[in-house]
Coordinates of C-alpha atoms in Angstrom, one line a residue:
X1 CA 15.0 -2.4 24.2
X2 CA 11.8 -0.7 25.4
X3 CA 10.6 -0.9 29.0
X4 CA 6.8 -0.5 29.0
X5 CA 5.1 0.2 32.4
X6 CA 1.6 0.2 31.1
X7 CA 0.5 -1.4 27.8
X8 CA -0.7 1.2 25.3
X9 CA -4.2 1.2 24.1
X10 CA -4.5 1.7 20.3
X11 CA -7.4 2.0 18.0
X12 CA -6.6 1.5 14.3
X13 CA -9.2 2.7 11.8
X14 CA -9.3 2.0 8.1
X15 CA -11.8 2.0 5.2
X16 CA -10.3 -1.3 3.9
X17 CA -9.1 -4.4 5.8
X18 CA -6.0 -6.2 6.8
X19 CA -5.4 -8.0 3.5
X20 CA -5.7 -4.8 1.4
X21 CA -3.8 -2.5 3.8
X22 CA -0.3 -3.9 4.4
X23 CA 0.8 -0.8 6.4
X24 CA -2.0 -1.3 8.9
X25 CA -1.1 -5.0 9.1
X26 CA 2.5 -4.2 9.9
X27 CA 1.5 -1.6 12.5
X28 CA -0.8 -4.0 14.2
X29 CA 1.9 -6.7 14.4
X30 CA 4.2 -4.1 15.8
X31 CA 1.7 -3.2 18.5
X32 CA 0.9 -6.9 19.2
X33 CA 4.7 -7.7 19.5
X34 CA 5.0 -5.2 22.3
X35 CA 2.0 -6.3 24.2
X36 CA -0.2 -3.3 23.4
X37 CA -4.0 -3.6 23.6
X38 CA -5.3 -3.1 20.0
X39 CA -8.7 -2.6 18.5
X40 CA -9.2 -2.5 14.7
X41 CA -12.2 -1.1 12.9
X42 CA -12.2 -2.4 9.3
X43 CA -14.5 -3.4 6.5
X44 CA -15.6 -6.6 4.8
X45 CA -15.4 -5.8 1.1
X46 CA -17.1 -8.7 -0.6
X47 CA -14.0 -9.7 -2.5
X48 CA -10.9 -11.9 -2.3
X49 CA -9.5 -9.8 0.6
X50 CA -12.2 -11.0 3.0
X51 CA -10.9 -14.6 3.0
X52 CA -7.3 -13.6 3.5
X53 CA -8.3 -11.0 6.2
X54 CA -10.2 -13.7 8.1
X55 CA -7.0 -15.9 8.0
X56 CA -4.9 -13.0 9.2
X57 CA -7.2 -12.3 12.1
X58 CA -6.4 -15.8 13.5
X59 CA -2.9 -14.5 14.2
X60 CA -4.2 -11.8 16.6
X61 CA -6.0 -13.7 19.3
X62 CA -5.7 -10.7 21.7
X63 CA -6.9 -8.0 19.2
X64 CA -10.5 -6.8 19.1
X65 CA -11.8 -6.6 15.5
X66 CA -14.8 -4.5 14.7
X67 CA -16.0 -5.5 11.1
X68 CA -18.3 -3.2 9.2
X69 CA -19.9 -4.0 5.9
X70 CA -19.0 -2.3 2.7
X71 CA -21.1 -4.7 0.7
X72 CA -24.8 -4.5 -0.3
X73 CA -25.8 -6.2 2.9
X74 CA -27.4 -4.7 4.9
X75 CA -29.0 -3.2 1.8
X76 CA -30.4 0.0 3.4
X77 CA -27.1 0.9 5.0
X78 CA -25.4 0.4 1.7
X79 CA -27.9 2.3 -0.5
X80 CA -28.3 5.2 2.0
X81 CA -24.6 5.8 2.4
X82 CA -24.1 5.6 -1.4
X83 CA -26.8 8.1 -2.1
X84 CA -25.6 10.5 0.6
X85 CA -22.0 10.4 -0.7
X86 CA -23.2 11.0 -4.3
X87 CA -25.4 13.9 -3.2
X88 CA -22.6 15.5 -1.3
X89 CA -20.3 15.2 -4.3
X90 CA -22.6 17.6 -6.1
X91 CA -21.6 20.4 -3.7
X92 CA -18.5 22.5 -3.8
X93 CA -15.8 21.7 -1.1
X94 CA -16.0 25.3 0.0
X95 CA -19.5 24.8 1.6
X96 CA -19.1 21.3 3.0
X97 CA -18.3 20.8 6.7
X98 CA -15.8 18.3 7.6
X99 CA -18.1 15.3 8.1
X100 CA -19.9 15.9 4.8
X101 CA -16.5 16.5 3.0
X102 CA -15.3 13.1 4.4
X103 CA -18.5 11.3 3.3
X104 CA -18.3 12.8 -0.1
X105 CA -14.7 11.5 -0.5
X106 CA -15.6 8.0 0.8
X107 CA -19.1 6.7 1.8
X108 CA -17.6 4.4 4.4
X109 CA -16.6 7.5 6.3
X110 CA -20.2 7.8 7.4
X111 CA -20.4 4.2 8.7
X112 CA -17.1 4.8 10.6
X113 CA -18.5 8.0 12.2
X114 CA -21.7 6.4 13.3
X115 CA -19.8 3.3 14.7
X116 CA -17.4 5.5 16.6
X117 CA -20.3 7.2 18.3
X118 CA -21.2 3.9 20.0
X119 CA -17.7 3.3 21.3
X120 CA -17.0 4.5 24.9
X121 CA -13.6 3.0 25.5
X122 CA -10.5 5.2 26.0
X123 CA -7.4 4.8 23.9
X124 CA -3.9 6.3 24.1
X125 CA -3.7 6.4 20.3
X126 CA -6.2 6.6 17.5
X127 CA -4.5 5.9 14.2
X128 CA -6.2 6.4 10.9
X129 CA -5.4 4.7 7.6
X130 CA -6.9 6.0 4.3
X131 CA -8.5 9.4 3.7
X132 CA -12.1 8.2 4.5
X133 CA -10.9 7.5 8.1
X134 CA -9.0 10.7 8.7
X135 CA -12.0 12.8 9.9
X136 CA -13.8 10.1 11.9
X137 CA -10.5 9.3 13.7
X138 CA -9.8 13.0 14.3
X139 CA -13.2 13.6 15.7
X140 CA -13.1 10.5 18.0
X141 CA -9.6 11.4 19.2
X142 CA -10.7 14.9 20.2
X143 CA -13.8 13.5 21.9
X144 CA -11.9 10.9 23.9
X145 CA -8.8 13.1 24.5
X146 CA -6.6 10.5 22.6
X147 CA -3.5 11.2 20.7
X148 CA -4.0 11.1 16.9
X149 CA -1.8 9.5 14.3
X150 CA -2.5 9.6 10.6
X151 CA -0.9 7.4 8.0
X152 CA -1.0 9.7 5.0
X153 CA 0.9 7.1 3.0
X154 CA 0.2 8.4 -0.5
X155 CA -0.3 11.9 -2.0
X156 CA -4.0 11.6 -2.1
X157 CA -4.8 14.9 -4.0
X158 CA -2.5 13.5 -6.8
X159 CA -4.3 10.2 -7.1
X160 CA -7.0 11.7 -9.3
X161 CA -7.1 14.2 -12.2
X162 CA -10.6 15.3 -11.2
X163 CA -10.3 18.8 -9.9
X164 CA -13.3 18.7 -7.8
X165 CA -12.1 15.6 -5.9
X166 CA -8.6 17.1 -5.7
X167 CA -10.1 20.2 -4.0
X168 CA -12.1 18.0 -1.5
X169 CA -9.1 15.9 -0.7
X170 CA -7.0 19.0 -0.1
X171 CA -9.5 20.6 2.2
X172 CA -10.1 17.4 4.2
X173 CA -6.3 17.0 4.7
X174 CA -5.9 20.7 5.6
X175 CA -8.7 20.1 8.3
X176 CA -7.4 16.9 9.7
X177 CA -3.6 16.6 9.4
X178 CA -2.8 19.6 11.6
X179 CA -4.8 17.8 14.4
X180 CA -2.5 14.8 14.5
X181 CA 0.3 14.2 16.8
X182 CA 2.2 12.6 13.9
X183 CA 1.8 11.9 10.2
X184 CA 3.6 9.1 8.4
X185 CA 4.4 8.9 4.7
X186 CA 5.4 6.1 2.3
X187 CA 8.0 8.0 0.5
X188 CA 10.3 11.1 0.9
X189 CA 8.6 12.8 -2.1
X190 CA 5.1 12.4 -0.7
X191 CA 6.2 14.0 2.5
X192 CA 7.8 16.9 0.6
X193 CA 4.7 17.5 -1.5
X194 CA 2.4 17.3 1.5
X195 CA 4.4 19.7 3.5
X196 CA 4.5 22.1 0.6
X197 CA 0.8 22.0 0.3
X198 CA 0.3 22.4 4.0
X199 CA 3.3 24.3 5.5
X200 CA 1.6 24.9 8.8
X201 CA 1.7 21.1 9.8
X202 CA 3.5 20.1 12.9
X203 CA 7.1 18.9 12.5
X204 CA 6.5 15.4 13.8
X205 CA 6.6 13.6 10.5
X206 CA 7.8 10.0 9.8
X207 CA 8.9 8.6 6.5
X208 CA 8.2 5.0 6.7
X209 CA 8.6 3.2 3.3
X210 CA 6.5 0.2 2.4
X211 CA 9.0 -2.3 3.8
X212 CA 8.1 -5.7 5.2
X213 CA 9.1 -8.0 8.0
X214 CA 12.5 -9.7 7.4
X215 CA 11.3 -13.2 8.1
X216 CA 8.8 -13.2 5.3
X217 CA 11.6 -13.4 2.6
X218 CA 13.6 -16.5 1.8
X219 CA 17.2 -16.7 0.6
X220 CA 16.8 -17.4 -3.1
X221 CA 17.8 -20.9 -4.2
X222 CA 20.1 -21.5 -7.1
X223 CA 18.3 -21.7 -10.4
X224 CA 19.0 -23.8 -13.5
X225 CA 20.4 -21.5 -16.2
X226 CA 18.5 -23.5 -18.9
X227 CA 15.2 -22.3 -17.4
X228 CA 13.6 -19.1 -18.8
X229 CA 14.2 -15.8 -17.0
X230 CA 11.5 -15.3 -14.4
X231 CA 9.8 -11.9 -14.2
X232 CA 7.2 -11.0 -11.8
X233 CA 4.6 -8.2 -11.2
X234 CA 1.9 -8.1 -8.5
X235 CA -1.0 -6.0 -7.4
X236 CA -4.5 -6.3 -5.9
X237 CA -5.9 -6.2 -9.4
X238 CA -4.5 -7.1 -12.8
X239 CA -6.0 -4.6 -15.1
X240 CA -5.3 -1.8 -17.6
X241 CA -3.5 1.4 -16.7
X242 CA -0.6 -0.2 -14.9
X243 CA 1.8 -0.5 -17.8
X244 CA 1.3 -4.2 -18.3
X245 CA -0.5 -3.7 -21.6
X246 CA 2.6 -2.2 -23.0
X247 CA 5.0 -4.9 -21.8
X248 CA 3.0 -8.0 -22.5
X249 CA 3.3 -7.9 -26.3
X250 CA 7.1 -7.5 -25.8
X251 CA 7.2 -10.5 -23.4
X252 CA 5.3 -12.6 -25.9
X253 CA 8.1 -12.1 -28.4
X254 CA 10.5 -13.8 -26.0
X255 CA 8.1 -16.4 -24.6
X256 CA 10.8 -19.2 -25.0
X257 CA 13.3 -17.2 -22.9
X258 CA 11.1 -15.3 -20.5
X259 CA 8.2 -16.1 -18.2
X260 CA 6.1 -13.3 -16.7
X261 CA 4.2 -14.1 -13.5
X262 CA 1.2 -11.9 -12.8
X263 CA -0.2 -12.1 -9.3
X264 CA -3.6 -10.6 -8.4
X265 CA -7.3 -10.6 -9.3
X266 CA -7.4 -10.8 -13.1
X267 CA -9.9 -8.6 -14.9
X268 CA -11.8 -10.7 -17.4
X269 CA -11.7 -7.7 -19.8
X270 CA -8.0 -7.4 -19.5
X271 CA -7.6 -11.2 -19.9
X272 CA -9.6 -11.2 -23.2
X273 CA -8.0 -8.0 -24.5
X274 CA -4.3 -8.6 -23.6
X275 CA -3.6 -12.1 -22.5
X276 CA -5.6 -14.3 -24.9
X277 CA -3.3 -16.2 -27.2
X278 CA -0.2 -14.8 -25.5
X279 CA 2.6 -17.1 -24.5
X280 CA 5.0 -16.7 -21.6
X281 CA 2.4 -15.2 -19.2
X282 CA 1.5 -17.1 -16.0
X283 CA -1.4 -15.7 -13.9
X284 CA -1.7 -16.5 -10.3
X285 CA -4.7 -15.6 -8.0
X286 CA -4.2 -13.2 -5.1
X287 CA -1.9 -14.5 -2.4
X288 CA -1.5 -13.7 1.2
X289 CA 1.3 -11.4 1.9
X290 CA 3.5 -14.1 3.3
X291 CA 2.8 -16.6 0.4
X292 CA 3.6 -13.6 -2.1
X293 CA 6.9 -12.7 -0.5
X294 CA 7.9 -16.4 -0.3
X295 CA 7.0 -16.8 -4.0
X296 CA 9.3 -14.0 -5.0
X297 CA 12.4 -16.1 -4.2
X298 CA 11.5 -18.2 -7.3
X299 CA 11.9 -15.2 -9.5
X300 CA 14.7 -13.2 -11.1
X301 CA 13.4 -9.8 -12.0
X302 CA 10.6 -7.6 -10.4
X303 CA 8.7 -5.2 -12.7
X304 CA 8.0 -1.7 -11.2
X305 CA 6.3 -0.3 -14.3
X306 CA 3.3 1.6 -13.1
X307 CA 2.3 4.2 -15.5
X308 CA 2.6 7.8 -14.1
X309 CA -0.9 8.8 -15.1
X310 CA -1.3 11.0 -12.1
X311 CA 1.0 12.8 -9.7
X312 CA 0.9 10.3 -6.9
X313 CA 2.3 7.6 -9.3
X314 CA 5.3 9.8 -9.8
X315 CA 5.8 10.3 -6.1
X316 CA 4.8 6.9 -4.7
X317 CA 7.2 4.2 -3.6
X318 CA 5.0 1.1 -4.0
X319 CA 4.9 -2.0 -2.0
X320 CA 6.1 -4.0 -4.9
X321 CA 9.4 -2.3 -5.5
X322 CA 10.4 -2.6 -1.8
X323 CA 9.4 -6.2 -1.7
X324 CA 11.5 -6.9 -4.8
X325 CA 14.5 -5.3 -3.1
X326 CA 13.9 -7.4 0.2
X327 CA 13.6 -10.6 -2.0
X328 CA 16.9 -9.8 -3.7
X329 CA 15.4 -9.5 -7.2
X330 CA 16.9 -7.5 -10.0
X331 CA 14.5 -4.6 -10.8
X332 CA 13.2 -3.3 -14.2
X333 CA 11.5 0.0 -13.5
X334 CA 10.0 2.9 -15.3
X335 CA 11.7 6.2 -14.4
X336 CA 9.2 7.9 -12.2
X337 CA 10.7 10.4 -9.7
X338 CA 10.3 8.1 -6.8
X339 CA 11.8 5.1 -8.5
X340 CA 14.8 7.0 -9.7
X341 CA 15.5 8.4 -6.2
X342 CA 15.0 5.1 -4.5
X343 CA 17.0 3.0 -7.0
X344 CA 19.9 5.5 -7.1
X345 CA 20.2 5.1 -3.2
X346 CA 19.8 1.3 -3.4
X347 CA 22.2 0.9 -6.3
X348 CA 22.2 -2.9 -6.3
X349 CA 20.9 -4.3 -9.5
X350 CA 18.4 -2.4 -11.7
X351 CA 17.6 -1.1 -15.1
X352 CA 15.1 1.5 -16.2
X353 CA 13.1 1.8 -19.4
X354 CA 10.5 4.2 -20.8
X355 CA 7.3 3.0 -22.3
X356 CA 8.5 2.8 -26.0
X357 CA 8.6 -0.7 -27.6
X358 CA 12.1 -0.1 -28.7
X359 CA 13.4 0.6 -25.2
X360 CA 11.5 -2.3 -23.7
X361 CA 12.8 -4.7 -26.3
X362 CA 16.3 -3.4 -25.8
X363 CA 16.1 -4.0 -22.1
X364 CA 14.6 -7.4 -22.4
X365 CA 17.3 -8.5 -24.8
X366 CA 20.0 -7.3 -22.4
X367 CA 18.4 -9.0 -19.4
X368 CA 18.3 -12.3 -21.3
X369 CA 22.0 -11.9 -22.1
X370 CA 22.8 -11.1 -18.4
X371 CA 20.6 -13.9 -17.0
X372 CA 23.5 -15.8 -15.4
X373 CA 24.9 -12.7 -13.8
X374 CA 21.5 -11.6 -12.5
X375 CA 21.1 -15.0 -10.9
X376 CA 24.6 -15.2 -9.5
X377 CA 24.2 -11.8 -7.9
X378 CA 20.8 -12.5 -6.3
X379 CA 22.2 -13.7 -2.9
X380 CA 24.2 -10.4 -2.6
X381 CA 21.2 -8.3 -3.5
X382 CA 19.2 -10.3 -0.9
X383 CA 21.6 -9.4 1.8
X384 CA 21.7 -5.7 0.7
X385 CA 17.9 -5.7 0.9
X386 CA 18.2 -6.2 4.6
X387 CA 18.8 -2.5 4.9
X388 CA 15.1 -2.1 4.0
X389 CA 13.6 -4.4 6.5
X390 CA 10.5 -3.2 8.4
X391 CA 12.2 -3.8 11.6
X392 CA 14.6 -0.9 10.9
X393 CA 11.7 1.5 10.1
X394 CA 9.3 0.4 12.8
X395 CA 11.6 1.7 15.6
X396 CA 10.8 5.2 14.5
X397 CA 7.1 4.6 14.8
X398 CA 7.5 2.8 18.2
X399 CA 9.4 5.7 19.5
X400 CA 6.6 8.1 18.8
X401 CA 3.9 5.8 20.2
X402 CA 5.9 5.6 23.5
X403 CA 6.6 9.3 23.9

């Protein structure tokens, strides 16, 4: 139990918004739960996330939201920030100062920087999410003498194979991370790789995997064994490069025995190229986080099949695989380094496959044969998944905030 004499004042800064940044949403709920005074600077993105974000905001009556626009309105703001960012990307990271480096990486960084110059409130903590927010947050924290927290989350230099962008990200992180009072990471491997890249960082690091609140998940109901095996995959966007294009033809061969639920914004190109005339595939539009997690209780197997087409995909522990565990699903995963480490520790119902058709077909055949066992074991997996609830990880974060 925490005894708080004075409520902390926290400023959260992101280049996205609540709906597309689950880690920010969880941190905001944690702050709200403990009576802290929170302000959030976020963006309207002109897509599905704006509607869900507006609904989420209704649950934070005491939070001040400052919404900036990442859309083409106002047009001059959009076109000027876009052109400046493109221009700066023509220059080498070696000659770019921190602000220019940040804007080259993400044009929204300039909008954040300008907005922060108009804010005169004082905060105990300034917490940045996403690389484009790192420098504006660090600059503002220094100016206001606030403590700085940076949610590194992913291994950002490994998110791209573009050497110029990698160099810019490395330099930005080398200039901002050492200024933080803590950094948080979404997987042990990301923390290791980041510390290897920047060995001079402070020791105050938190590994906070992408877990969610316990109450969002329902104990799975018993299922009729005559019904097909229910597989699920979700992301913000349903598109190429995520492994689905390899699995879908295999699923189609078992359409009388398997249903695959895809949740997210469906690319029309992907739909035309991979889903047309395919059976056994059920597409759902983007859901709120709560609705998504409740939906998982209807499923049997979660797919964690992101293709490791960059280093970060090898190191990242995605939202989906943790959500599957918390929902009690059996997991079918590709053997990335992060997946293997996590599933070995979890050890409560999973199978791995490579991307070859023969391996996928063998796995699907075996899973169909084991359908009754998979369903019978789901309540046990659900209870084991309680070891990964957000409530257990958030205490570490709260301890740091209250230091």
